[in-house]
Amino acid sequence: MAVVRAVDGVLRGILDEGAWRMETAKKRDWGLIVAGILLAVCAFFIMLMPGLTLVTLTAIAGAGFLVSGIFDIVNYVRFHKQMNLSGWAIAYAVLDIILGLMLLLHPLALAGVIPWIVGIGFVVFGIFEIVGSIKIKGTGAPLWGWMLFSGIISVLCGITFFVNPATFSIFLAVFVLMRGISLVFYGWNTSKGVLA
């Protein structure tokens, strides 16, 4: 009789766990799904209006520089004696404010600067990848070819951002779209991944 009760308890536990798995398999992470859909919509607008995207990014960068400069000045005034800050810290803060005001007051005129800055970053990163791949090839590591390919693509993207700044918006749109699709996919499959 005790064996029957033990088997019955084990079977009930398995059935309850199975019911729990079925119940949670139906749940989705709607926060990720909604965020992914919103990113996809943003990507559509970025593709539709690349010029406006560059102007908006310029204004956002300007606001960032302005806020950074203001906080740097406040921190200099509050902590220059305790931290032994030099005059260069205040000069850096003033330059941040000037750059921020320039970007905020003339975002249309300076919108082409953002892709150039990102392009410089891509070119520098690509060169580091190319040099790294050549060094890794000497060690016999198998991923040197992919690293070389990635470095070349990075350099080409950076040069493209210089030659045609609007391509930066298209690149950004593709990146945002892919991120949005990934979030929808993750949100749709979250419960399955948690249970696996």
mmCIF file of C-alpha atoms in Angstrom:
data_model
loop_
_atom_site.group_PDB
_atom_site.id
_atom_site.type_symbol
_atom_site.label_atom_id
_atom_site.label_comp_id
_atom_site.label_asym_id
_atom_site.label_seq_id
_atom_site.Cartn_x
_atom_site.Cartn_y
_atom_site.Cartn_z
ATOM 1 C CA MET A 1 0.000 0.000 0.000
ATOM 2 C CA ALA A 2 2.856 2.414 0.795
ATOM 3 C CA VAL A 3 4.399 1.711 -2.603
ATOM 4 C CA VAL A 4 1.125 2.597 -4.350
ATOM 5 C CA ARG A 5 0.937 5.889 -2.470
ATOM 6 C CA ALA A 6 4.564 6.678 -3.306
ATOM 7 C CA VAL A 7 4.014 5.948 -7.019
ATOM 8 C CA ASP A 8 0.796 7.983 -6.922
ATOM 9 C CA GLY A 9 2.684 10.920 -5.346
ATOM 10 C CA VAL A 10 5.444 10.730 -7.945
ATOM 11 C CA LEU A 11 2.917 10.587 -10.813
ATOM 12 C CA ARG A 12 0.980 13.552 -9.419
ATOM 13 C CA GLY A 13 4.240 15.502 -9.116
ATOM 14 C CA ILE A 14 5.146 14.733 -12.723
ATOM 15 C CA LEU A 15 1.669 15.663 -13.955
ATOM 16 C CA ASP A 16 1.684 18.904 -11.932
ATOM 17 C CA GLU A 17 5.122 19.788 -13.334
ATOM 18 C CA GLY A 18 3.903 18.978 -16.847
ATOM 19 C CA ALA A 19 0.873 21.211 -16.376
ATOM 20 C CA TRP A 20 3.177 23.972 -15.076
ATOM 21 C CA ARG A 21 5.411 23.578 -18.149
ATOM 22 C CA MET A 22 2.413 23.771 -20.478
ATOM 23 C CA GLU A 23 1.112 26.843 -18.668
ATOM 24 C CA THR A 24 4.440 28.698 -18.759
ATOM 25 C CA ALA A 25 5.118 27.679 -22.343
ATOM 26 C CA LYS A 26 2.138 29.862 -23.320
ATOM 27 C CA LYS A 27 3.516 32.959 -21.577
ATOM 28 C CA ARG A 28 5.459 35.540 -23.521
ATOM 29 C CA ASP A 29 7.599 38.484 -22.438
ATOM 30 C CA TRP A 30 5.401 41.211 -23.862
ATOM 31 C CA GLY A 31 7.775 43.939 -22.685
ATOM 32 C CA LEU A 32 10.488 42.622 -25.009
ATOM 33 C CA ILE A 33 7.985 42.103 -27.823
ATOM 34 C CA VAL A 34 6.636 45.670 -27.553
ATOM 35 C CA ALA A 35 10.166 47.115 -27.305
ATOM 36 C CA GLY A 36 11.165 45.121 -30.394
ATOM 37 C CA ILE A 37 8.151 46.345 -32.358
ATOM 38 C CA LEU A 38 8.884 49.952 -31.334
ATOM 39 C CA LEU A 39 12.508 49.555 -32.467
ATOM 40 C CA ALA A 40 11.301 48.169 -35.799
ATOM 41 C CA VAL A 41 9.007 51.198 -36.204
ATOM 42 C CA CYS A 42 11.941 53.498 -35.356
ATOM 43 C CA ALA A 43 14.068 51.704 -37.949
ATOM 44 C CA PHE A 44 11.353 52.327 -40.540
ATOM 45 C CA PHE A 45 11.360 56.062 -39.760
ATOM 46 C CA ILE A 46 15.169 56.179 -39.797
ATOM 47 C CA MET A 47 15.132 54.619 -43.287
ATOM 48 C CA LEU A 48 12.368 56.954 -44.409
ATOM 49 C CA MET A 49 14.062 60.134 -43.135
ATOM 50 C CA PRO A 50 17.859 59.715 -42.954
ATOM 51 C CA GLY A 51 18.515 63.480 -42.949
ATOM 52 C CA LEU A 52 16.175 64.086 -40.036
ATOM 53 C CA THR A 53 17.842 61.196 -38.212
ATOM 54 C CA LEU A 54 21.262 62.828 -38.570
ATOM 55 C CA VAL A 55 19.928 66.178 -37.387
ATOM 56 C CA THR A 56 18.248 64.522 -34.382
ATOM 57 C CA LEU A 57 21.424 62.610 -33.470
ATOM 58 C CA THR A 58 23.376 65.858 -33.749
ATOM 59 C CA ALA A 59 20.985 67.613 -31.359
ATOM 60 C CA ILE A 60 21.176 64.688 -28.921
ATOM 61 C CA ALA A 61 24.986 64.747 -29.049
ATOM 62 C CA GLY A 62 24.896 68.522 -28.490
ATOM 63 C CA ALA A 63 22.678 68.109 -25.442
ATOM 64 C CA GLY A 64 25.038 65.441 -24.139
ATOM 65 C CA PHE A 65 28.097 67.668 -24.526
ATOM 66 C CA LEU A 66 26.289 70.633 -22.942
ATOM 67 C CA VAL A 67 25.133 68.632 -19.907
ATOM 68 C CA SER A 68 28.572 67.040 -19.564
ATOM 69 C CA GLY A 69 30.255 70.448 -19.610
ATOM 70 C CA ILE A 70 27.871 71.879 -17.024
ATOM 71 C CA PHE A 71 28.417 68.917 -14.695
ATOM 72 C CA ASP A 72 32.182 69.187 -15.207
ATOM 73 C CA ILE A 73 32.105 72.848 -14.144
ATOM 74 C CA VAL A 74 29.929 72.066 -11.112
ATOM 75 C CA ASN A 75 32.293 69.242 -10.122
ATOM 76 C CA TYR A 76 35.308 71.495 -10.617
ATOM 77 C CA VAL A 77 33.838 74.174 -8.372
ATOM 78 C CA ARG A 78 32.855 71.611 -5.711
ATOM 79 C CA PHE A 79 35.931 69.369 -5.723
ATOM 80 C CA HIS A 80 38.900 71.214 -7.250
ATOM 81 C CA LYS A 81 40.636 71.621 -3.878
ATOM 82 C CA GLN A 82 39.939 68.106 -2.571
ATOM 83 C CA MET A 83 40.881 66.405 -5.840
ATOM 84 C CA ASN A 84 43.641 68.846 -6.796
ATOM 85 C CA LEU A 85 42.088 69.471 -10.233
ATOM 86 C CA SER A 86 44.057 71.592 -12.666
ATOM 87 C CA GLY A 87 42.786 74.374 -14.853
ATOM 88 C CA TRP A 88 42.657 71.919 -17.747
ATOM 89 C CA ALA A 89 39.556 70.350 -16.196
ATOM 90 C CA ILE A 90 37.691 73.663 -16.419
ATOM 91 C CA ALA A 91 39.010 74.253 -19.963
ATOM 92 C CA TYR A 92 37.729 70.829 -20.973
ATOM 93 C CA ALA A 93 34.327 71.632 -19.441
ATOM 94 C CA VAL A 94 34.134 74.961 -21.308
ATOM 95 C CA LEU A 95 35.018 73.213 -24.585
ATOM 96 C CA ASP A 96 32.256 70.673 -23.943
ATOM 97 C CA ILE A 97 29.769 73.503 -23.423
ATOM 98 C CA ILE A 98 30.902 75.340 -26.568
ATOM 99 C CA LEU A 99 30.714 72.159 -28.650
ATOM 100 C CA GLY A 100 27.320 71.309 -27.164
ATOM 101 C CA LEU A 101 25.943 74.764 -27.946
ATOM 102 C CA MET A 102 27.306 74.602 -31.510
ATOM 103 C CA LEU A 103 25.636 71.234 -32.095
ATOM 104 C CA LEU A 104 22.371 72.372 -30.507
ATOM 105 C CA LEU A 105 22.174 75.753 -32.240
ATOM 106 C CA HIS A 106 23.213 74.487 -35.690
ATOM 107 C CA PRO A 107 22.211 70.810 -35.875
ATOM 108 C CA LEU A 108 21.366 70.979 -39.568
ATOM 109 C CA ALA A 109 24.726 72.460 -40.512
ATOM 110 C CA LEU A 110 26.695 70.029 -38.343
ATOM 111 C CA ALA A 111 24.666 66.854 -39.027
ATOM 112 C CA GLY A 112 27.391 65.596 -41.361
ATOM 113 C CA VAL A 113 29.903 65.568 -38.496
ATOM 114 C CA ILE A 114 28.266 62.663 -36.629
ATOM 115 C CA PRO A 115 28.801 60.103 -39.429
ATOM 116 C CA TRP A 116 32.411 61.291 -39.751
ATOM 117 C CA ILE A 117 33.066 60.745 -36.056
ATOM 118 C CA VAL A 118 31.484 57.301 -36.197
ATOM 119 C CA GLY A 119 33.385 56.658 -39.441
ATOM 120 C CA ILE A 120 36.691 57.477 -37.736
ATOM 121 C CA GLY A 121 35.791 55.021 -34.989
ATOM 122 C CA PHE A 122 34.973 52.306 -37.528
ATOM 123 C CA VAL A 123 38.202 52.872 -39.465
ATOM 124 C CA VAL A 124 40.370 52.829 -36.328
ATOM 125 C CA PHE A 125 38.626 49.727 -34.959
ATOM 126 C CA GLY A 126 38.902 48.036 -38.368
ATOM 127 C CA ILE A 127 42.629 48.743 -38.576
ATOM 128 C CA PHE A 128 43.116 47.272 -35.094
ATOM 129 C CA GLU A 129 41.180 44.176 -36.183
ATOM 130 C CA ILE A 130 43.233 43.789 -39.368
ATOM 131 C CA VAL A 131 46.532 44.129 -37.500
ATOM 132 C CA GLY A 132 45.271 41.766 -34.777
ATOM 133 C CA SER A 133 44.218 39.177 -37.354
ATOM 134 C CA ILE A 134 47.666 39.234 -38.936
ATOM 135 C CA LYS A 135 49.283 38.715 -35.528
ATOM 136 C CA ILE A 136 46.838 35.935 -34.640
ATOM 137 C CA LYS A 137 47.435 34.176 -37.957
ATOM 138 C CA GLY A 138 51.061 33.666 -36.895
ATOM 139 C CA THR A 139 49.901 31.777 -33.808
ATOM 140 C CA GLY A 140 47.766 29.384 -35.862
ATOM 141 C CA ALA A 141 44.447 30.498 -34.341
ATOM 142 C CA PRO A 142 41.498 29.489 -36.544
ATOM 143 C CA LEU A 143 39.489 32.742 -36.349
ATOM 144 C CA TRP A 144 42.051 35.050 -37.943
ATOM 145 C CA GLY A 145 40.224 35.001 -41.295
ATOM 146 C CA TRP A 146 36.934 36.110 -39.794
ATOM 147 C CA MET A 147 38.739 38.828 -37.837
ATOM 148 C CA LEU A 148 40.440 40.044 -41.023
ATOM 149 C CA PHE A 149 37.110 40.064 -42.881
ATOM 150 C CA SER A 150 35.426 41.960 -40.032
ATOM 151 C CA GLY A 151 38.252 44.522 -39.979
ATOM 152 C CA ILE A 152 38.016 45.119 -43.723
ATOM 153 C CA ILE A 153 34.226 45.552 -43.517
ATOM 154 C CA SER A 154 34.637 47.995 -40.607
ATOM 155 C CA VAL A 155 37.142 50.084 -42.578
ATOM 156 C CA LEU A 156 34.869 50.089 -45.646
ATOM 157 C CA CYS A 157 31.860 51.148 -43.523
ATOM 158 C CA GLY A 158 33.895 53.955 -41.964
ATOM 159 C CA ILE A 159 35.019 55.219 -45.370
ATOM 160 C CA THR A 160 31.438 54.986 -46.642
ATOM 161 C CA PHE A 161 30.234 57.143 -43.736
ATOM 162 C CA PHE A 162 32.783 59.785 -44.824
ATOM 163 C CA VAL A 163 31.868 59.686 -48.500
ATOM 164 C CA ASN A 164 28.090 59.538 -48.037
ATOM 165 C CA PRO A 165 26.919 60.493 -44.516
ATOM 166 C CA ALA A 166 23.321 59.416 -45.271
ATOM 167 C CA THR A 167 24.516 55.797 -45.410
ATOM 168 C CA PHE A 168 25.130 56.085 -41.688
ATOM 169 C CA SER A 169 21.380 56.478 -41.200
ATOM 170 C CA ILE A 170 20.704 53.433 -43.354
ATOM 171 C CA PHE A 171 23.304 51.434 -41.397
ATOM 172 C CA LEU A 172 21.709 52.621 -38.155
ATOM 173 C CA ALA A 173 18.251 51.661 -39.440
ATOM 174 C CA VAL A 174 19.405 48.137 -40.292
ATOM 175 C CA PHE A 175 21.090 47.817 -36.889
ATOM 176 C CA VAL A 176 17.978 49.050 -35.031
ATOM 177 C CA LEU A 177 15.723 46.791 -37.122
ATOM 178 C CA MET A 178 17.867 43.733 -36.388
ATOM 179 C CA ARG A 179 17.844 44.584 -32.681
ATOM 180 C CA GLY A 180 14.068 44.983 -32.773
ATOM 181 C CA ILE A 181 13.602 41.627 -34.501
ATOM 182 C CA SER A 182 15.911 40.021 -31.932
ATOM 183 C CA LEU A 183 13.883 41.459 -29.040
ATOM 184 C CA VAL A 184 10.607 40.211 -30.539
ATOM 185 C CA PHE A 185 12.175 36.769 -31.035
ATOM 186 C CA TYR A 186 13.537 36.714 -27.468
ATOM 187 C CA GLY A 187 10.224 37.907 -26.037
ATOM 188 C CA TRP A 188 8.261 35.301 -27.978
ATOM 189 C CA ASN A 189 10.567 32.466 -26.906
ATOM 190 C CA THR A 190 11.505 33.556 -23.371
ATOM 191 C CA SER A 191 9.449 30.964 -21.517
ATOM 192 C CA LYS A 192 10.759 28.162 -23.748
ATOM 193 C CA GLY A 193 14.349 29.215 -23.089
ATOM 194 C CA VAL A 194 13.784 29.423 -19.335
ATOM 195 C CA LEU A 195 12.347 25.914 -19.234
ATOM 196 C CA ALA A 196 14.942 24.283 -21.448
#
